[in-house]
PDB file of C-alpha atoms and ligand atoms in Angstrom:
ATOM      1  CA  UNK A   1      23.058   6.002  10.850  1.00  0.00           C
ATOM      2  CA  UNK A   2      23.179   5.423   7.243  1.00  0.00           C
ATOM      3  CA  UNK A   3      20.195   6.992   6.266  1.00  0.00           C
ATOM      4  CA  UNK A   4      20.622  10.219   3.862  1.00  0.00           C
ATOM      5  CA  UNK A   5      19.375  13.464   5.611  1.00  0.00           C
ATOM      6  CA  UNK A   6      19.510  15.954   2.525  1.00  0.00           C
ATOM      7  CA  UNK A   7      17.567  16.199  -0.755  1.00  0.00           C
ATOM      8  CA  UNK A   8      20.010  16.612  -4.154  1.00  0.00           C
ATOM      9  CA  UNK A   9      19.859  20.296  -3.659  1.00  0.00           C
ATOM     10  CA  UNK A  10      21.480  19.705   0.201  1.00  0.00           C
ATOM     11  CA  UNK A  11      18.322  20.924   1.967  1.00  0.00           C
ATOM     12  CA  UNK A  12      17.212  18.702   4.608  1.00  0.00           C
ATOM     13  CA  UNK A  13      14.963  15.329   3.613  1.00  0.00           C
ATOM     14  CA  UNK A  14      11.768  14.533   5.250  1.00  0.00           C
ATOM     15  CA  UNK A  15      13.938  12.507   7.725  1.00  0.00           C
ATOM     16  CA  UNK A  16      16.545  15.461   8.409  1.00  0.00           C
ATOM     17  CA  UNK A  17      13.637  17.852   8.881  1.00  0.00           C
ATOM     18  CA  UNK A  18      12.144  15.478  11.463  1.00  0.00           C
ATOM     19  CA  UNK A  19      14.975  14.812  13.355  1.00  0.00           C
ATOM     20  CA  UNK A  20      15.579  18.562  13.506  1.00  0.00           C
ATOM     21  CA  UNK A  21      11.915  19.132  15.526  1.00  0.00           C
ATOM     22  CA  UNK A  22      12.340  16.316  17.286  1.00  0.00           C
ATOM     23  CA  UNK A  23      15.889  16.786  18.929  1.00  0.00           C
ATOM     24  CA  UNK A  24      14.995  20.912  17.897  1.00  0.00           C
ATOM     25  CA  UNK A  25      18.999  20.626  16.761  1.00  0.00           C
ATOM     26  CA  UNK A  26      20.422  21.845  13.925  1.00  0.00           C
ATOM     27  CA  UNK A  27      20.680  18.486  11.570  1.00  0.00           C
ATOM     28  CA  UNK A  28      24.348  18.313   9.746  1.00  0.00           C
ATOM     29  CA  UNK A  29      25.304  15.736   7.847  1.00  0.00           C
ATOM     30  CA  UNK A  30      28.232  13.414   7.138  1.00  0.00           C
ATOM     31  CA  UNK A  31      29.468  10.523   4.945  1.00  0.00           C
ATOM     32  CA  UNK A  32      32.427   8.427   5.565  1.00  0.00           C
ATOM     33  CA  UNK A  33      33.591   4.699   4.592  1.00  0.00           C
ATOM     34  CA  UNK A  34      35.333   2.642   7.246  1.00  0.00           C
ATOM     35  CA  UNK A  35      38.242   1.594   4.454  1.00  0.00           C
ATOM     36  CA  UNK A  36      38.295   4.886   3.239  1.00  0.00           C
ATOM     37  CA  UNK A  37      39.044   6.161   7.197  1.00  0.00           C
ATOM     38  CA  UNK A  38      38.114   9.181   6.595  1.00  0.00           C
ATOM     39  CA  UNK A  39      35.020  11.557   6.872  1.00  0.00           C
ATOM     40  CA  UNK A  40      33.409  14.115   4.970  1.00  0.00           C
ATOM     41  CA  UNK A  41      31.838  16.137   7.415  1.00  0.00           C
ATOM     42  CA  UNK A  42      29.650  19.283   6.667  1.00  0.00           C
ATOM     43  CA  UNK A  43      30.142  22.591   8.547  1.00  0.00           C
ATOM     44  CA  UNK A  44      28.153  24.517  10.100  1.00  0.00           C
ATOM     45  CA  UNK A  45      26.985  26.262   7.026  1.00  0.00           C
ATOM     46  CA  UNK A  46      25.522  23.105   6.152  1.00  0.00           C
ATOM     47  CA  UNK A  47      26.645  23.061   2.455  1.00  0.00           C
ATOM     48  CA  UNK A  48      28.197  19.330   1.656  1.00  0.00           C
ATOM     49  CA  UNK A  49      30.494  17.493   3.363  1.00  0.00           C
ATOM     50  CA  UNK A  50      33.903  18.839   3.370  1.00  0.00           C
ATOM     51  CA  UNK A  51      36.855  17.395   1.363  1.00  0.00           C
ATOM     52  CA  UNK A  52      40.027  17.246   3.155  1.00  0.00           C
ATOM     53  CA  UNK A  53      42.891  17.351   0.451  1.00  0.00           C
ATOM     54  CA  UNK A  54      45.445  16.669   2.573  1.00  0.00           C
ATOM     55  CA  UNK A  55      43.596  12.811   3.553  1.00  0.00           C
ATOM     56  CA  UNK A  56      42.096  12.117   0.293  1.00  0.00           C
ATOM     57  CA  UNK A  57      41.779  12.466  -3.560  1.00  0.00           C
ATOM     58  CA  UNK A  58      38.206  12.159  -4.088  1.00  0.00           C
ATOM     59  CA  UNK A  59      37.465  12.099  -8.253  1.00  0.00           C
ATOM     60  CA  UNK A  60      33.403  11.730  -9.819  1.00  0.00           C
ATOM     61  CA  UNK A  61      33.394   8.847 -12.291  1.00  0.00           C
ATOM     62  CA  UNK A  62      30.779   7.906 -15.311  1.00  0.00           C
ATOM     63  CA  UNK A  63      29.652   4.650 -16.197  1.00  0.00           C
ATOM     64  CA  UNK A  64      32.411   4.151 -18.142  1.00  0.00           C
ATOM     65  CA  UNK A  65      35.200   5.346 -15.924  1.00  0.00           C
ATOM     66  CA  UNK A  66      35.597   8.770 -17.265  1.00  0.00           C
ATOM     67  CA  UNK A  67      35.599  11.802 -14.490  1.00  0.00           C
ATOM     68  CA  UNK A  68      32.536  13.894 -14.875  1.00  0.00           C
ATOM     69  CA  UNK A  69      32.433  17.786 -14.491  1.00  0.00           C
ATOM     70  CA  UNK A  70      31.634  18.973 -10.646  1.00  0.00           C
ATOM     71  CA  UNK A  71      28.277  19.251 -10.026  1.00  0.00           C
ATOM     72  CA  UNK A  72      27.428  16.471 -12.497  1.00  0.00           C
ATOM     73  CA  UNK A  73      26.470  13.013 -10.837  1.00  0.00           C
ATOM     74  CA  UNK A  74      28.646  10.112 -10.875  1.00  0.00           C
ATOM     75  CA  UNK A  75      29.832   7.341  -8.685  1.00  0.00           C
ATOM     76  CA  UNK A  76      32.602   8.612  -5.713  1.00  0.00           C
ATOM     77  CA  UNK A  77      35.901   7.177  -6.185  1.00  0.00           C
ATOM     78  CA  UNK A  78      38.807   8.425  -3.502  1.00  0.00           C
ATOM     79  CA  UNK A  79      42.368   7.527  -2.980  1.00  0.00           C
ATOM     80  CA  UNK A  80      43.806   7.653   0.451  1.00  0.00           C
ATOM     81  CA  UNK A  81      46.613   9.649   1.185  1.00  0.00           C
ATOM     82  CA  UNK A  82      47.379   8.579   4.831  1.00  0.00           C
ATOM     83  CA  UNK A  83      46.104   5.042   5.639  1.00  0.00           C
ATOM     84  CA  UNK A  84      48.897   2.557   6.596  1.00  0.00           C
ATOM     85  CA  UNK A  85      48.438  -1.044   5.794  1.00  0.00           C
ATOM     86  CA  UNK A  86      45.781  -0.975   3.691  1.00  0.00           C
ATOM     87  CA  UNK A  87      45.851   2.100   1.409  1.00  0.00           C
ATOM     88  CA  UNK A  88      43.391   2.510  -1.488  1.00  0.00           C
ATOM     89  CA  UNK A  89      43.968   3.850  -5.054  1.00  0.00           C
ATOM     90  CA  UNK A  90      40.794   4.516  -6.947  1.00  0.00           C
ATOM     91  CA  UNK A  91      38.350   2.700  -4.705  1.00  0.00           C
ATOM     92  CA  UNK A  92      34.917   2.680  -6.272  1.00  0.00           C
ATOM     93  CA  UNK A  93      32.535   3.063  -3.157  1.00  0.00           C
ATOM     94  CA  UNK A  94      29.130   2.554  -5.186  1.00  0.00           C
ATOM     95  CA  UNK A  95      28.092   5.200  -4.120  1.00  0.00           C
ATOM     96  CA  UNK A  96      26.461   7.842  -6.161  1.00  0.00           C
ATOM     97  CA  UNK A  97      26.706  11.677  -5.209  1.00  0.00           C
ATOM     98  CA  UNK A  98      28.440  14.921  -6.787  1.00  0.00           C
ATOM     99  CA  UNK A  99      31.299  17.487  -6.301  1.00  0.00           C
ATOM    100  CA  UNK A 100      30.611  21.146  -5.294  1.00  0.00           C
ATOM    101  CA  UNK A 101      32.984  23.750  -5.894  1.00  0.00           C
ATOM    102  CA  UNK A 102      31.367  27.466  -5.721  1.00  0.00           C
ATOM    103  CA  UNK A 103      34.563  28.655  -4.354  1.00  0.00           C
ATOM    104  CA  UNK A 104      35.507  29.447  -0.328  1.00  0.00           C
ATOM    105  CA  UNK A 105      33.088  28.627   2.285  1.00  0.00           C
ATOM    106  CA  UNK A 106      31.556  30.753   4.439  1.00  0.00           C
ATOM    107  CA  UNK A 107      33.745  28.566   6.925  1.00  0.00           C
ATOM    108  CA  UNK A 108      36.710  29.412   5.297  1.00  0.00           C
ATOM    109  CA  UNK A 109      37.526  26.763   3.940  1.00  0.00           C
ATOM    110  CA  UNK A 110      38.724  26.415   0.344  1.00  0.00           C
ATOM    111  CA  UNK A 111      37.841  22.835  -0.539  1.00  0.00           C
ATOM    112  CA  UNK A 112      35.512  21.330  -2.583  1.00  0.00           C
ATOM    113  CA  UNK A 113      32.931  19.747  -1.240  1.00  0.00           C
ATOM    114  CA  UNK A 114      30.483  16.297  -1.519  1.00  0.00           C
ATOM    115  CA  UNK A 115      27.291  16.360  -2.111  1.00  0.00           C
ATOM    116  CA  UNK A 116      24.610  14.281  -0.543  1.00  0.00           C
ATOM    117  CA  UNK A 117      24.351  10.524  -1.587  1.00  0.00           C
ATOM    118  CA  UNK A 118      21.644  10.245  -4.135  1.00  0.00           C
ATOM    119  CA  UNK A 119      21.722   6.549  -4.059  1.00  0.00           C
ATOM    120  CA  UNK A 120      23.569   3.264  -4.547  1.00  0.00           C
ATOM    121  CA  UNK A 121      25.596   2.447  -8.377  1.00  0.00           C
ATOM    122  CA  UNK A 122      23.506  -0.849  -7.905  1.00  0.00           C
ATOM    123  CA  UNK A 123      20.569  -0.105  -7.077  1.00  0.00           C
ATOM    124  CA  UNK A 124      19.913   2.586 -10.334  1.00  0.00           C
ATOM    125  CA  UNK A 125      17.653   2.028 -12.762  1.00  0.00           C
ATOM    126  CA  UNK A 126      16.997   2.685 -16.204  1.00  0.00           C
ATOM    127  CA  UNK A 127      13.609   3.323 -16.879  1.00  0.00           C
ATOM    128  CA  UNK A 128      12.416   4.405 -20.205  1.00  0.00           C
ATOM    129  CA  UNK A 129      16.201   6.152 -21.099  1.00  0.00           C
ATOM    130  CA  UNK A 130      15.799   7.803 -17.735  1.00  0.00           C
ATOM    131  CA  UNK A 131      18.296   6.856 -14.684  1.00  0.00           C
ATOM    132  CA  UNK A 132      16.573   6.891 -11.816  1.00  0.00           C
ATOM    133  CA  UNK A 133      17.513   5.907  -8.072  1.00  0.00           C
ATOM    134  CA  UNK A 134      15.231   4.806  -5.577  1.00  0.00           C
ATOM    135  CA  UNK A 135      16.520   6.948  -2.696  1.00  0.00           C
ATOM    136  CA  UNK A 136      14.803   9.801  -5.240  1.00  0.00           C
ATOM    137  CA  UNK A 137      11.467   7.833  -4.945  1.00  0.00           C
ATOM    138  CA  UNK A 138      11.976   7.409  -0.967  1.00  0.00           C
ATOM    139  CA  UNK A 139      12.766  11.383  -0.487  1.00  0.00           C
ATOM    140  CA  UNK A 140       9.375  12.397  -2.158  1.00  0.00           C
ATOM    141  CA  UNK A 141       7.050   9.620  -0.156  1.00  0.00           C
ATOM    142  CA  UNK A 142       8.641  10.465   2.877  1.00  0.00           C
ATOM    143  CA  UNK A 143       7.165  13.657   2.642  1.00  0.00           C
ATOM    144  CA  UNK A 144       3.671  12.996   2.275  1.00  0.00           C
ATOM    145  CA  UNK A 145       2.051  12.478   5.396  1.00  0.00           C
ATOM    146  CA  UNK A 146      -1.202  10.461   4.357  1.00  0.00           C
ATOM    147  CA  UNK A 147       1.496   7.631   3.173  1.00  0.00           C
ATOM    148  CA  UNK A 148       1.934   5.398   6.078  1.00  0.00           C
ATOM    149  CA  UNK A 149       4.177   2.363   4.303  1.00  0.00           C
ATOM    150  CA  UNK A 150       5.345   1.673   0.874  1.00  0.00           C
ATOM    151  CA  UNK A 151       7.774  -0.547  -0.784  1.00  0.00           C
ATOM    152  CA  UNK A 152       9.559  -0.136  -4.492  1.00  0.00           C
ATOM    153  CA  UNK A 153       9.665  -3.342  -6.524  1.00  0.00           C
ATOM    154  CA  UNK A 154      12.022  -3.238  -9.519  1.00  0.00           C
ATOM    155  CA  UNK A 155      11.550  -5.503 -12.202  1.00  0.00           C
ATOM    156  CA  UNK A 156      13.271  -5.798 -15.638  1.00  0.00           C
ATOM    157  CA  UNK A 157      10.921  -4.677 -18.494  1.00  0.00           C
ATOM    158  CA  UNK A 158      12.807  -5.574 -21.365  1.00  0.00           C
ATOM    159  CA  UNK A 159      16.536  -6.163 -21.689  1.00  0.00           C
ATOM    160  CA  UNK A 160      16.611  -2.281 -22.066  1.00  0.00           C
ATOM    161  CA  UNK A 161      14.517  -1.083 -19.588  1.00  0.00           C
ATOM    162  CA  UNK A 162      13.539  -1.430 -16.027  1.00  0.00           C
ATOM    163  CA  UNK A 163       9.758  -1.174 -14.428  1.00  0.00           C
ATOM    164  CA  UNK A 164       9.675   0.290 -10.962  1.00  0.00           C
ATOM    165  CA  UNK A 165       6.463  -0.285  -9.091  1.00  0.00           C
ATOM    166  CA  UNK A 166       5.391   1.829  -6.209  1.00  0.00           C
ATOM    167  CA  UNK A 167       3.370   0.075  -3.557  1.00  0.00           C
ATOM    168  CA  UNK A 168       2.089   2.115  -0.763  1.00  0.00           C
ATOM    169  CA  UNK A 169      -0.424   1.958   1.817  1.00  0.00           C
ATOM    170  CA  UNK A 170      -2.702   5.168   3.181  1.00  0.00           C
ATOM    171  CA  UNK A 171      -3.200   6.691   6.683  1.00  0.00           C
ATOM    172  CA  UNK A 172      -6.730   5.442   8.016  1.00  0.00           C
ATOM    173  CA  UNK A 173      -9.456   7.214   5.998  1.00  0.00           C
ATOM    174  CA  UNK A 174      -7.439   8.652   3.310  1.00  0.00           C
ATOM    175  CA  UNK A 175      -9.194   8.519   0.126  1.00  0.00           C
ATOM    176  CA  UNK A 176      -6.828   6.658  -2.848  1.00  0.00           C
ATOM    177  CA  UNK A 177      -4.096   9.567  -3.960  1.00  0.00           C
ATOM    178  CA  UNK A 178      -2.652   6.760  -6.458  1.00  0.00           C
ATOM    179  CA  UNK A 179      -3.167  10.068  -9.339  1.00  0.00           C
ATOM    180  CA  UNK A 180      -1.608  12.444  -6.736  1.00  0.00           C
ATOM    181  CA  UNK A 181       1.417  10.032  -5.555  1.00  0.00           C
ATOM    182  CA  UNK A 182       2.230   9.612  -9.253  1.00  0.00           C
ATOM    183  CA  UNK A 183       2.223  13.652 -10.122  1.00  0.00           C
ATOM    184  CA  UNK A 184       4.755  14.144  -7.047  1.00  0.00           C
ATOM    185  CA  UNK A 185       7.004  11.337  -8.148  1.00  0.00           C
ATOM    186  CA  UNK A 186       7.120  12.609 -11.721  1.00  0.00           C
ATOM    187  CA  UNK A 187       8.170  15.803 -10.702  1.00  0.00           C
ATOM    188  CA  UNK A 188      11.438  14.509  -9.352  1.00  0.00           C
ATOM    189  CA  UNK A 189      11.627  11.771 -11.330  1.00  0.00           C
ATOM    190  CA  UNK A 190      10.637  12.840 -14.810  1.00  0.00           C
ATOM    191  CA  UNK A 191       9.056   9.810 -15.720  1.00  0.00           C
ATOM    192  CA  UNK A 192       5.770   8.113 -13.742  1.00  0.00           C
ATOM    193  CA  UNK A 193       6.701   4.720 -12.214  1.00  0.00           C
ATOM    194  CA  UNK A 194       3.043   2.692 -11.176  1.00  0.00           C
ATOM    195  CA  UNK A 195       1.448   3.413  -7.916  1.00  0.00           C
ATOM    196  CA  UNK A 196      -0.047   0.650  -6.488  1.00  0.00           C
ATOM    197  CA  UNK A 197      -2.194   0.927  -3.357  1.00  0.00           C
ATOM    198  CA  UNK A 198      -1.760  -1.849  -1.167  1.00  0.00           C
ATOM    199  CA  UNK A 199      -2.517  -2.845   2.794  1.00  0.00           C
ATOM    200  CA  UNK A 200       0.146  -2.102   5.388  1.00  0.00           C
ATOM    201  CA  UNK A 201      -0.018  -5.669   6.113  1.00  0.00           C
ATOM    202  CA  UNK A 202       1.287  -6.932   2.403  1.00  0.00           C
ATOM    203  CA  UNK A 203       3.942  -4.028   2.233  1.00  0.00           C
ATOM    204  CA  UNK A 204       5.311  -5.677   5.723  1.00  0.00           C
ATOM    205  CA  UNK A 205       5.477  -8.868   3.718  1.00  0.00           C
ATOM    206  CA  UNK A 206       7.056  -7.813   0.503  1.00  0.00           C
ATOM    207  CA  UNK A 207       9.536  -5.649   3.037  1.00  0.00           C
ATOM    208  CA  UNK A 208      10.497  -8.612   5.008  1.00  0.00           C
ATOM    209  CA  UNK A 209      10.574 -10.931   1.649  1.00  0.00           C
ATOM    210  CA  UNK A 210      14.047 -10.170   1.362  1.00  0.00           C
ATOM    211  CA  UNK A 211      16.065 -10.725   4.203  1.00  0.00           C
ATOM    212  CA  UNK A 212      14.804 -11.607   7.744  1.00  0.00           C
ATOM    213  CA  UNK A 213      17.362  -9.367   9.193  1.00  0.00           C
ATOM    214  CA  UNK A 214      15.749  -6.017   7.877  1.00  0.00           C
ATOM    215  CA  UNK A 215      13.134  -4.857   6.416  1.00  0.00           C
ATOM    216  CA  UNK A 216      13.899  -3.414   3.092  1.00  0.00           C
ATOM    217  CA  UNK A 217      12.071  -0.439   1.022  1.00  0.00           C
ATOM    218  CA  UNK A 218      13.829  -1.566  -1.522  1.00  0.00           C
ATOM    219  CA  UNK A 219      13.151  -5.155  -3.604  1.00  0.00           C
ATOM    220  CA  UNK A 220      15.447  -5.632  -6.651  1.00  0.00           C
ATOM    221  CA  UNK A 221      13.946  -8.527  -8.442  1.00  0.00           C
ATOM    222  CA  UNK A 222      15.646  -7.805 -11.885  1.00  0.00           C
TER     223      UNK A 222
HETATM  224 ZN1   ZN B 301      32.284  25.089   5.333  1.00  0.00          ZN
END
């Protein structure tokens, strides 16, 4: 729970496609906020979670407020249409995704629909002019299988810039694939953070560093 199962282009994540042999299920996903009380659920068809109109008014915001065109990625902001008590107008979520609108489903449905999360509005980066969100990073190392733990520092390069570094550690007798792990990530990334290859032991470290609750992927020193 709380874990992204789909890639940018909706097709399942290493994590979606695993849970798919291991339960051999069908993996569909869904994204809700308790406030927002209120689900987007995919179909069947597996296409984006569904927008339900009649519960919620779901717009695609820039960093400067401004609605973005569907399919372009933005932070979700929805307004409740049904929620007693505590209704919400606008309420920025943080979280980053996109709107798809290629007409009816297959379902029959005729709403738009959410794309998958593609990470958090806090935890983006700016590296070298280029946004970039670690969720990206943890999609593509979840896929390669020599890659037994890694951890993503960020750091602040200059007041302009951010440095992401990559730490992971290799399956038992796995030659360094620092040059390889690098040529993946810049192919979703479009710019090459550092690889760093490190012991599992220090990864657990640096994961733990944060909070003792959970370990975290994630360490946001800027
Ligand atoms: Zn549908």
């Amino acid at each position: 729970i709380g874990e992204p199962v789909k890639e940018r282009n909706i097709s399942l994540n290493a994590i979606g496609k695993r849970l798919r042999e291991k339960y051999n299920a069908e993996i569909i996903s869904t994204y809700g906020i308790t406030e927002l009380a209120t689900s987007f659920c995919e179909c069947v068809l597996s296409k984006g979670g569904h927008i339900h109109p009649e519960l919620i008014y779901v717009e695609i915001i820039d960093d400067d407020g401004n609605p973005v065109p569907d399919g372009v990625e933005g932070e979700v902001v929805a307004t409740t249409f049904n929620v007693e008590g505590m209704p919400l107008i606008r309420f920025k979520t943080g979280d980053i995704s996109f709107i798809i609108d290629d007409g009816i489903c297959g379902c029959g449905l005729k709403s738009k629909r959410l794309g998958p999360v593609t990470g958090r509005k806090k935890q983006k980066l700016k590296i070298k002019g280029t946004s970039v969100y670690p969720q990206t990073i943890v999609n593509v190392l979840d896929q390669l299988e020599y890659v037994d733990n890694y951890v993503l520092i960020a750091t602040s390069d200059t007041t302009l810039s951010d440095r992401i570094e990559v730490r992971c550690s290799l399956k038992k007798g796995v030659a360094d694939k620092s040059s390889e792990i690098k040529a993946k990530l810049k192919g979703s990334l479009k710019v090459t953070p550092e690889v760093i290859i490190d012991s599992f032991t220090n990864i657990d470290l640096i994961q733990s560093s944060v909070t003792k609750r959970k370990k975290t992927k994630f360490v946001d020193r800027r």
